[in-house]
Short mmCIF file of the C-alpha atoms (twelve columns), coordinates in Angstrom:
data_MODEL
# 
_entry.id   MODEL 
# 
loop_
_atom_site.group_PDB 
_atom_site.id 
_atom_site.type_symbol 
_atom_site.label_atom_id 
_atom_site.label_alt_id 
_atom_site.label_comp_id 
_atom_site.label_asym_id 
_atom_site.label_seq_id 
_atom_site.Cartn_x 
_atom_site.Cartn_y 
_atom_site.Cartn_z 
_atom_site.pdbx_PDB_model_num 
ATOM 1  C CA . MET A 1  -87.688 101.321 121.299 1 
ATOM 2  C CA . LYS A 2  -87.281 104.889 120.051 1 
ATOM 3  C CA . VAL A 3  -83.955 105.900 118.503 1 
ATOM 4  C CA . ALA A 4  -82.694 109.437 118.998 1 
ATOM 5  C CA . PRO A 5  -82.642 111.489 115.750 1 
ATOM 6  C CA . PHE A 6  -78.926 112.195 116.028 1 
ATOM 7  C CA . THR A 7  -78.194 108.440 116.109 1 
ATOM 8  C CA . SER A 8  -79.639 108.071 112.626 1 
ATOM 9  C CA . ALA A 9  -77.619 111.057 111.408 1 
ATOM 10 C CA . ILE A 10 -74.434 109.607 112.910 1 
ATOM 11 C CA . ARG A 11 -75.065 106.268 111.195 1 
ATOM 12 C CA . LYS A 12 -75.632 107.945 107.823 1 
ATOM 13 C CA . THR A 13 -72.485 110.049 108.209 1 
ATOM 14 C CA . ALA A 14 -70.396 107.060 109.286 1 
ATOM 15 C CA . SER A 15 -71.672 105.020 106.346 1 
ATOM 16 C CA . ALA A 16 -70.825 107.802 103.892 1 
ATOM 17 C CA . MET A 17 -67.355 108.267 105.403 1 
ATOM 18 C CA . LEU A 18 -66.634 104.534 105.232 1 
ATOM 19 C CA . SER A 19 -67.749 104.426 101.611 1 
ATOM 20 C CA . ALA A 20 -65.512 107.384 100.735 1 
ATOM 21 C CA . ALA A 21 -62.556 105.826 102.569 1 
ATOM 22 C CA . LEU A 22 -62.986 102.522 100.745 1 
ATOM 23 C CA . GLN A 23 -63.197 104.312 97.399  1 
ATOM 24 C CA . LEU A 24 -60.005 106.213 98.178  1 
ATOM 25 C CA . ILE A 25 -58.162 103.045 99.193  1 
ATOM 26 C CA . PHE A 26 -59.350 101.251 96.051  1 
ATOM 27 C CA . ALA A 27 -58.349 104.162 93.791  1 
ATOM 28 C CA . HIS A 28 -54.918 104.350 95.421  1 
ATOM 29 C CA . TYR A 29 -54.434 100.590 95.061  1 
ATOM 30 C CA . MET A 30 -55.433 100.685 91.400  1 
ATOM 31 C CA . ALA A 31 -53.069 103.591 90.714  1 
ATOM 32 C CA . LEU A 32 -50.047 101.622 91.940  1 
ATOM 33 C CA . PRO A 33 -47.912 99.857  89.338  1 
ATOM 34 C CA . SER A 34 -49.029 96.269  88.709  1 
ATOM 35 C CA . GLN A 35 -45.649 94.911  89.881  1 
ATOM 36 C CA . ILE A 36 -46.423 96.065  93.430  1 
ATOM 37 C CA . HIS A 37 -49.761 94.210  93.365  1 
ATOM 38 C CA . GLU A 38 -48.008 91.050  92.214  1 
ATOM 39 C CA . ASP A 39 -45.291 91.264  94.881  1 
ATOM 40 C CA . LYS A 40 -47.883 91.820  97.604  1 
ATOM 41 C CA . PHE A 41 -49.923 88.841  96.402  1 
ATOM 42 C CA . LEU A 42 -46.891 86.573  96.273  1 
ATOM 43 C CA . CYS A 43 -45.721 87.571  99.752  1 
ATOM 44 C CA . GLU A 44 -49.202 87.205  101.259 1 
ATOM 45 C CA . HIS A 45 -49.217 83.633  99.985  1 
ATOM 46 C CA . LYS A 46 -45.695 82.927  101.270 1 
ATOM 47 C CA . ILE A 47 -44.169 82.897  97.771  1 
ATOM 48 C CA . CYS A 48 -41.599 85.661  98.269  1 
ATOM 49 C CA . PRO A 49 -39.063 85.699  95.429  1 
ATOM 50 C CA . GLN A 50 -36.819 87.998  97.481  1 
ATOM 51 C CA . ALA A 51 -36.689 85.516  100.365 1 
ATOM 52 C CA . SER A 52 -36.029 82.587  98.017  1 
ATOM 53 C CA . ALA A 53 -33.135 84.375  96.324  1 
ATOM 54 C CA . SER A 54 -31.535 85.340  99.637  1 
ATOM 55 C CA . GLU A 55 -31.660 81.757  100.900 1 
ATOM 56 C CA . LEU A 56 -29.461 80.497  98.037  1 
# 
């Protein structure tokens, strides 16, 4: 099966764009204060301090 030349170019471009997008997301995430990372982790694992305090 022969693949059209533009298909290969599209795949290479898409791969490069995905890589750049992931690098941007990672850099943005790392630039955030560590407290935000911790809050997100706690909430993702259903350990929300805000929810616990409001239930009292």
